[in-house]
Short mmCIF file of C-alpha atoms and ligand atoms in Angstrom, two decimals:
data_model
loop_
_atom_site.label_atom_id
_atom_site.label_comp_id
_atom_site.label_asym_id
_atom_site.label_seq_id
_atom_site.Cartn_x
_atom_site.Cartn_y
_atom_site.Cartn_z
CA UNK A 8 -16.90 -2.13 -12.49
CA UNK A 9 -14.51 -0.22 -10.20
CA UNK A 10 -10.73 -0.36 -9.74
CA UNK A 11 -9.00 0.67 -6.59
CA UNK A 12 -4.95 1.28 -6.19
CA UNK A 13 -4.35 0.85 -2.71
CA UNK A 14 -0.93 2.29 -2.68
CA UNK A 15 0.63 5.38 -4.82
CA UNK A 16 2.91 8.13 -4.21
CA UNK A 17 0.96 11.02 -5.72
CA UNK A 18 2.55 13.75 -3.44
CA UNK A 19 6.30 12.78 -4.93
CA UNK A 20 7.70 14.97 -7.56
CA UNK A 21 7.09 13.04 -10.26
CA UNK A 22 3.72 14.27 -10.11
CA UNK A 23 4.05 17.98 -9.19
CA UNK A 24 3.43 19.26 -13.67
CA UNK A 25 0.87 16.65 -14.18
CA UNK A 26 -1.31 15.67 -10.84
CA UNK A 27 -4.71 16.55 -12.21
CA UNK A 28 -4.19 14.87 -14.90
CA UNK A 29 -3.20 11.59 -13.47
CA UNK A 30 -6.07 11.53 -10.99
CA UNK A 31 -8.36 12.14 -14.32
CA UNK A 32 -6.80 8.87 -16.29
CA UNK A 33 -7.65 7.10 -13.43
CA UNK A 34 -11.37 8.00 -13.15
CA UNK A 35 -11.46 7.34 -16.99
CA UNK A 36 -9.98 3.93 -16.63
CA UNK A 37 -12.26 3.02 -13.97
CA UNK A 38 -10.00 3.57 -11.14
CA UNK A 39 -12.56 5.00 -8.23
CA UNK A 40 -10.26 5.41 -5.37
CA UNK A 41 -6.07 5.96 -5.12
CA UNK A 42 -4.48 5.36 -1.32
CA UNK A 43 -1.86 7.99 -1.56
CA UNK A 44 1.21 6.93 0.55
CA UNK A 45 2.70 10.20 2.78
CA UNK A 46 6.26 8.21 3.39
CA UNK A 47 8.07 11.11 5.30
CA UNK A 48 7.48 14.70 7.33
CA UNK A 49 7.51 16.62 4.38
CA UNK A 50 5.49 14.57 2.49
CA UNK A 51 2.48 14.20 4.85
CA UNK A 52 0.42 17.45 4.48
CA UNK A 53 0.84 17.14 0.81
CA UNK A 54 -0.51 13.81 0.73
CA UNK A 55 -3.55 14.84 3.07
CA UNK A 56 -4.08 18.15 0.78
CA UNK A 57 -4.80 16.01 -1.99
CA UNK A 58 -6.68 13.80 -0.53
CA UNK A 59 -8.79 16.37 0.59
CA UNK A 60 -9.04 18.48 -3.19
CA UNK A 61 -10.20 15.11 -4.70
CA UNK A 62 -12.87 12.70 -3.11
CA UNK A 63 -11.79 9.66 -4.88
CA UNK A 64 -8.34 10.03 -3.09
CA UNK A 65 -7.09 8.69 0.68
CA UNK A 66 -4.19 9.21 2.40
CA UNK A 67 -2.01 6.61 4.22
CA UNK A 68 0.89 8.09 6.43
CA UNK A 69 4.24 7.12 8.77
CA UNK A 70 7.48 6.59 8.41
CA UNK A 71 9.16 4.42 5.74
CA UNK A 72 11.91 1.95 6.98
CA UNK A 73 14.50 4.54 4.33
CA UNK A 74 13.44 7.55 6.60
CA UNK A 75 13.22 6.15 10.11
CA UNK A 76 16.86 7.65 10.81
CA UNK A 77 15.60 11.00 10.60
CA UNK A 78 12.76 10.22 13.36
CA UNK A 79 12.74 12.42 16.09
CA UNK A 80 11.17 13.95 19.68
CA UNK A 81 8.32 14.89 17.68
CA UNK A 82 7.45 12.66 15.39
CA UNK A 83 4.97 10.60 16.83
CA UNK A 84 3.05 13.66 17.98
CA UNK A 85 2.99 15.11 14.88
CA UNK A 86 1.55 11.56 12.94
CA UNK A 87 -0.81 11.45 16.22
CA UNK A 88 -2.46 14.98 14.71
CA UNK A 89 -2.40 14.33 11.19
CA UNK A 90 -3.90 10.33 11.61
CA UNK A 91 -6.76 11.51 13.35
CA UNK A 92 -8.26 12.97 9.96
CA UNK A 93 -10.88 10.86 9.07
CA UNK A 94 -8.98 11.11 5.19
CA UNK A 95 -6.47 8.90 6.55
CA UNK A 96 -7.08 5.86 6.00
CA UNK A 97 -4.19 3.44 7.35
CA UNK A 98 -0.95 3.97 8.81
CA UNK A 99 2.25 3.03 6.90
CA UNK A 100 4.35 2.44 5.14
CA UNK A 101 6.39 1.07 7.75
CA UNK A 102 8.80 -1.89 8.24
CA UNK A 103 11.96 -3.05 7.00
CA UNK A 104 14.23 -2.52 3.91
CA UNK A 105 17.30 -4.60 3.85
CA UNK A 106 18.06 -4.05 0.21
CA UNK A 107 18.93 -1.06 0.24
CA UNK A 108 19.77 -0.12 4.03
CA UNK A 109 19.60 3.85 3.91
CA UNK A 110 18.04 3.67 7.67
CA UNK A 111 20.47 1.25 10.28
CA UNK A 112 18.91 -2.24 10.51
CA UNK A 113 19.05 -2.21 14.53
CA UNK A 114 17.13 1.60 13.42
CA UNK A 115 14.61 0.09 11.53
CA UNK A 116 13.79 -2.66 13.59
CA UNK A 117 13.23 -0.90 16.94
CA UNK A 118 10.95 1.75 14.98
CA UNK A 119 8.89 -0.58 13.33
CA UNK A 120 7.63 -1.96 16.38
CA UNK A 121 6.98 1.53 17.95
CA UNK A 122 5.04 2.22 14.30
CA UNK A 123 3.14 -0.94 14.97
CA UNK A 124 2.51 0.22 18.50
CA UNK A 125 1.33 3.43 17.02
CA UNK A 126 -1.00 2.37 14.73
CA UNK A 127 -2.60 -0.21 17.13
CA UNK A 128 -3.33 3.30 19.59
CA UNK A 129 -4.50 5.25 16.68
CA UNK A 130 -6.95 1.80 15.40
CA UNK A 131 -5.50 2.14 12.00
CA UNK A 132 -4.24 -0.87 9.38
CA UNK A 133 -0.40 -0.89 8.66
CA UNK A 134 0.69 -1.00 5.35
CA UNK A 135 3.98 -3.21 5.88
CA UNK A 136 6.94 -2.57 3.57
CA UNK A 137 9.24 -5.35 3.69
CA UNK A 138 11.83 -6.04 1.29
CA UNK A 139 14.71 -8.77 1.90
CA UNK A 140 13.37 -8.90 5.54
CA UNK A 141 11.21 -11.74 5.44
CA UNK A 142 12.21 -13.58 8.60
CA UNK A 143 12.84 -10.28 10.51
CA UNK A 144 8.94 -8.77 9.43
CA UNK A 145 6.96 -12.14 10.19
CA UNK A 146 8.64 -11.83 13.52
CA UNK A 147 7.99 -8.67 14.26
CA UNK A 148 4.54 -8.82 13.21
CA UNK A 149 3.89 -11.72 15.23
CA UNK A 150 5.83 -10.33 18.35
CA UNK A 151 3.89 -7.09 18.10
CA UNK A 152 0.78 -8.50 17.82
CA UNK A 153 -0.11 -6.93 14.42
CA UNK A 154 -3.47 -9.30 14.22
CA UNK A 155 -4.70 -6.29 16.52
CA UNK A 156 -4.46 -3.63 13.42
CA UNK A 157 -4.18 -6.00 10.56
CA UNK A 158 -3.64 -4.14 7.37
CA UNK A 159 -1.66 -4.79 4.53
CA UNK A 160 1.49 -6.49 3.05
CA UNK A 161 2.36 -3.97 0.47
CA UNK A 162 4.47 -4.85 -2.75
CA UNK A 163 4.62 -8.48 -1.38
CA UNK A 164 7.85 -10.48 -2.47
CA UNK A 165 7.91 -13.61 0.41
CA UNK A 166 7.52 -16.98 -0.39
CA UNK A 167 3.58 -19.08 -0.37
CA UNK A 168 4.05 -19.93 3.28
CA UNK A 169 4.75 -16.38 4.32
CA UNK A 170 1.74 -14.81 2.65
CA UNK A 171 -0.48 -17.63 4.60
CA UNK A 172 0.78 -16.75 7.77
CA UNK A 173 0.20 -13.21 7.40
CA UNK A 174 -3.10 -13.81 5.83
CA UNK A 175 -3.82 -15.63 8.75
CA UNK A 176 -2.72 -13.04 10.80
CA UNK A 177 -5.62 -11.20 9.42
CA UNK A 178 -3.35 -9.35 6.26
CA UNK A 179 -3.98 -9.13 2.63
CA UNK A 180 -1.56 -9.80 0.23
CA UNK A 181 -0.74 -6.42 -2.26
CA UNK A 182 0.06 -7.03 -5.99
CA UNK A 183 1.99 -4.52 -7.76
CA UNK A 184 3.07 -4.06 -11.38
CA UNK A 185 6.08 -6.65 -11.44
CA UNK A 186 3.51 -9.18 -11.36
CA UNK A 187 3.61 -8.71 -15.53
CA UNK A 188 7.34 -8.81 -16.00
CA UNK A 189 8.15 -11.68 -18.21
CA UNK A 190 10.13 -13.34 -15.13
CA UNK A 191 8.84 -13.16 -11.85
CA UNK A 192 10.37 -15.96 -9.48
CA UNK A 193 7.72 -17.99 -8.72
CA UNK A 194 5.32 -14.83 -7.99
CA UNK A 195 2.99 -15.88 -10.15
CA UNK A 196 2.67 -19.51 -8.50
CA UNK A 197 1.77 -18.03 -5.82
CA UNK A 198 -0.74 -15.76 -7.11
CA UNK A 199 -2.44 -18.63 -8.20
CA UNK A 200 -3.01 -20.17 -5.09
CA UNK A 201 -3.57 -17.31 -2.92
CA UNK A 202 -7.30 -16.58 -2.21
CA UNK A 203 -9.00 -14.14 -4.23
CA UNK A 204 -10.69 -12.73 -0.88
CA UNK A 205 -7.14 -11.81 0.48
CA UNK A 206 -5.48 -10.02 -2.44
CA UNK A 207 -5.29 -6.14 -3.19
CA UNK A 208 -4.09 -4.38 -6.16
CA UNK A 209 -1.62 -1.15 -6.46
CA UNK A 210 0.54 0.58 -8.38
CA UNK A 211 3.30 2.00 -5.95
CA UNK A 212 3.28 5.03 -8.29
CA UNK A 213 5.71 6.42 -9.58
CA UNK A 214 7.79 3.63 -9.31
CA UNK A 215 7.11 -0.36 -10.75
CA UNK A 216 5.41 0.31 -13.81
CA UNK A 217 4.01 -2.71 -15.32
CA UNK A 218 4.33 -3.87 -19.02
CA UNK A 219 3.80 -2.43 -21.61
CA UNK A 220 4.70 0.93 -19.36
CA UNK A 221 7.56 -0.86 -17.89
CA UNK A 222 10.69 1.23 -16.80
CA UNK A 223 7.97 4.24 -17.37
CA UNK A 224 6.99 6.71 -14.86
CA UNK A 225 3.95 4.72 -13.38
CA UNK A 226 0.49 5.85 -12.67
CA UNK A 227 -2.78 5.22 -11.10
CA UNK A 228 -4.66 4.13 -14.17
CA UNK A 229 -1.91 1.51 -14.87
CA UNK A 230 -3.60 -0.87 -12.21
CA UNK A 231 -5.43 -2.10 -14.54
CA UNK A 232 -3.18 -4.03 -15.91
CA UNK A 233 -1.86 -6.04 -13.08
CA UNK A 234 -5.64 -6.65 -12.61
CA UNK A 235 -5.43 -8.16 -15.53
CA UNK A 236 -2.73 -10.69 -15.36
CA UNK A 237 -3.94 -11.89 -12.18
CA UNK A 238 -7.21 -12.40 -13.97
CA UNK A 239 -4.78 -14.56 -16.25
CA UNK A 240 -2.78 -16.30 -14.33
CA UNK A 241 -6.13 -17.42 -11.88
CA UNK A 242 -8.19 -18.39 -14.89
CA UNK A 243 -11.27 -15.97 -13.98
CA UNK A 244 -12.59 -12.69 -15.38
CA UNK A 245 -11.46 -9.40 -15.21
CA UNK A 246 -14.46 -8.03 -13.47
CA UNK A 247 -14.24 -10.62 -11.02
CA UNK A 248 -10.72 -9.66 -9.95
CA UNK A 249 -11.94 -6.12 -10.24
CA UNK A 250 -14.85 -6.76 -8.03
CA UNK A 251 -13.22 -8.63 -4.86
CA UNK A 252 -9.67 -6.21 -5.28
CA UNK A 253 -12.30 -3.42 -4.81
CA UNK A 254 -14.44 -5.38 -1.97
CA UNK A 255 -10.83 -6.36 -0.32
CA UNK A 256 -9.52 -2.81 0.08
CA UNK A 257 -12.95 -1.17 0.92
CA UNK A 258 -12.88 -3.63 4.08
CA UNK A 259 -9.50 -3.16 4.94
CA UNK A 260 -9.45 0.57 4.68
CA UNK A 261 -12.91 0.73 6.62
CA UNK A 262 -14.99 2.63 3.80
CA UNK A 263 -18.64 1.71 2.89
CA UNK A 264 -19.09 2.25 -0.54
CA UNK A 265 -22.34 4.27 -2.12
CA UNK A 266 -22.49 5.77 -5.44
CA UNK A 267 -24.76 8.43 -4.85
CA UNK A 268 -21.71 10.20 -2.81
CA UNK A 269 -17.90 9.27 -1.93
CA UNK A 270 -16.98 6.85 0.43
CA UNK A 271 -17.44 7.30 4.25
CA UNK A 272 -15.87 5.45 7.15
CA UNK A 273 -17.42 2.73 8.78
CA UNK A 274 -19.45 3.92 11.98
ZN1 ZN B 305 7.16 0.24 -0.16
ZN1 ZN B 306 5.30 2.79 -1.50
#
C-alpha cells in the first residue's frame, strides 16, 4: 500500500528546523512520493535540491498567480533551465487567485496563459491553482488549449459540472485536507460522484491541515487522512483509494513505478 501527496511546499520556512524529519513521517506512514511545489524564483532551486537529496521527492515549478507581478525579462528563461531536469515533474502552480488579489487580475490572467503556453513547449502537466476564478480558469483552460498538457486541478473548490469539464479536458481533480472539516459546502457531494480514476490526493503543506491536525502546521504524512474520508464518503476501502490516488498521480506525473529502485520517467 503506497500513498502519494501530489502537492506540498517542503522548501517554505515552515520546514527549514524539521525537513528530514517530515520526509521520514511520511515514509513511515506509507507516503512513497511528495510533489514539492517551487511557487516563486527563490523558491525553485530549493525545491529541486530536495528533490534531488531524497528519491521519494519531485519537484513541480512556475509562478503562482500571488507572485506573477514580480515576473520579469528573465523569467521564462530561467524556468526553461530548471524544467528541463528530469526531477521536475510538472509545471505549476499557476492560474488565478481572486480571493486574495496580491498579483493584478488583468496580471494574472495574461500570465497564466503564457504559463500554459510554457508548459505546453516544455511537455509538462500544469498544476492549476484557481481560487474564486472559476469562470475565468475554465476559460482560459479551454482557450489555451490545456487538453494539450493536461495536468492537474490542485486544491479544487468548483462546483460538479466544473470538475467534469476539466476531467474531460483530460485533468484530475486534487483533494486536499478541507475535505475533513465538519462543513464543506457540498465538497463532499461531489466527491462522491467524481470517478475514482480522476482524483489525486495532497496535502498543500504547510498550509490546510486536515482534522484532527486542523489549524496545525500540515505535513506530508497527514495525507492519509483525507485518503481516508474519501474512502468514507465513497463507501470503499482505504487501500482502494490508496491504490488508484497512487495509480492517478504516477500517470499524470509520467513515472513508472518499480520497487526494486525509485521511480523513473516514462521513455
Ligand atoms: Zn495553490
Ligand atoms: Zn500550493
Amino acid at each position: 500500500m503506497m500513498l502519494i501527496d501530489s502537492h506540498s511546499h517542503l522548501e517554505m520556512p515552515e520546514f527549514k528546523k524539521d525537513l528530514e524529519a517530515v520526509i521520514q513521517r511520511a515514509k513511515e506512514s506509507g507516503v512513497g512520493y511528495i510533489f514539492t511545489v517551487g511557487t516563486e524564483k527563490k523558491d525553485w532551486t530549493r525545491a529541486l535540491e530536495i528533490a534531488h537529496s531524497h528519491p521519494s521527492v519531485y519537484a513541480i515549478l512556475g509562478v503562482h498567480p500571488h507572485n506573477v507581478k514580480e515576473i520579469d525579462d528573465r523569467t521564462y528563461s530561467t524556468l526553461r533551465d530548471l524544467c528541463r531536469d528530469g526531477k521536475v515533474r510538472a509545471y505549476g502552480e499557476i492560474g488565478l487567485d481572486f480571493y486574495r488579489d496580491l498579483s493584478p487580475r488583468a496580471v494574472q490572467l495574461m500570465r497564466f496563459r503564457e504559463q500554459i503556453g510554457l508548459a505546453k513547449e516544455l511537455e509538462l502537466p500544469i498544476v492549476v491553482h484557481d481560487r474564486e476564478a472559476h469562470q475565468e480558469t475554465l476559460e482560459i483552460l479551454k482557450s489555451e488549449k490545456a487538453e494539450k498538457c493536461g495536468g492537474i486541478i490542485h486544491c479544487f473548490s468548483g462546483d460538479y459540472e466544473m470538475a467534469k469539464e476539466c476531467i474531460e479536458m483530460g485533468f484530475y481533480i486534487s483533494i486536499p485536507g478541507t475535505v475533513t472539516f465538519k462543513n464543506t459546502g457540498g465538497f463532499q457531494e461531489i466527491i462522491k460522484r467524481l470517478p475514482l480514476e480522476s482524483l489525486l490526493i495532497e496535502t498543500d503543506a504547510p498550509f490546510l491541515a486536515p482534522v484532527p491536525f486542523r489549524g496545525k502546521r500540515n505535513e506530508p504524512s497527514y495525507v492519509r487522512y483525507t485518503a481516508q474520508k474519501v474512502a468514507e464518503i465513497k463507501k470503499i476501502s482505504f487501500e482502494k483509494v490508496a491504490e488508484a490516488t497512487t495509480e492517478n498521480a504516477l500517470r499524470v506525473f509520467k513515472l513508472e513505478f518499480s520497487f526494486s529502485s525509485s521511480p523513473h520517467p516514462v521513455e
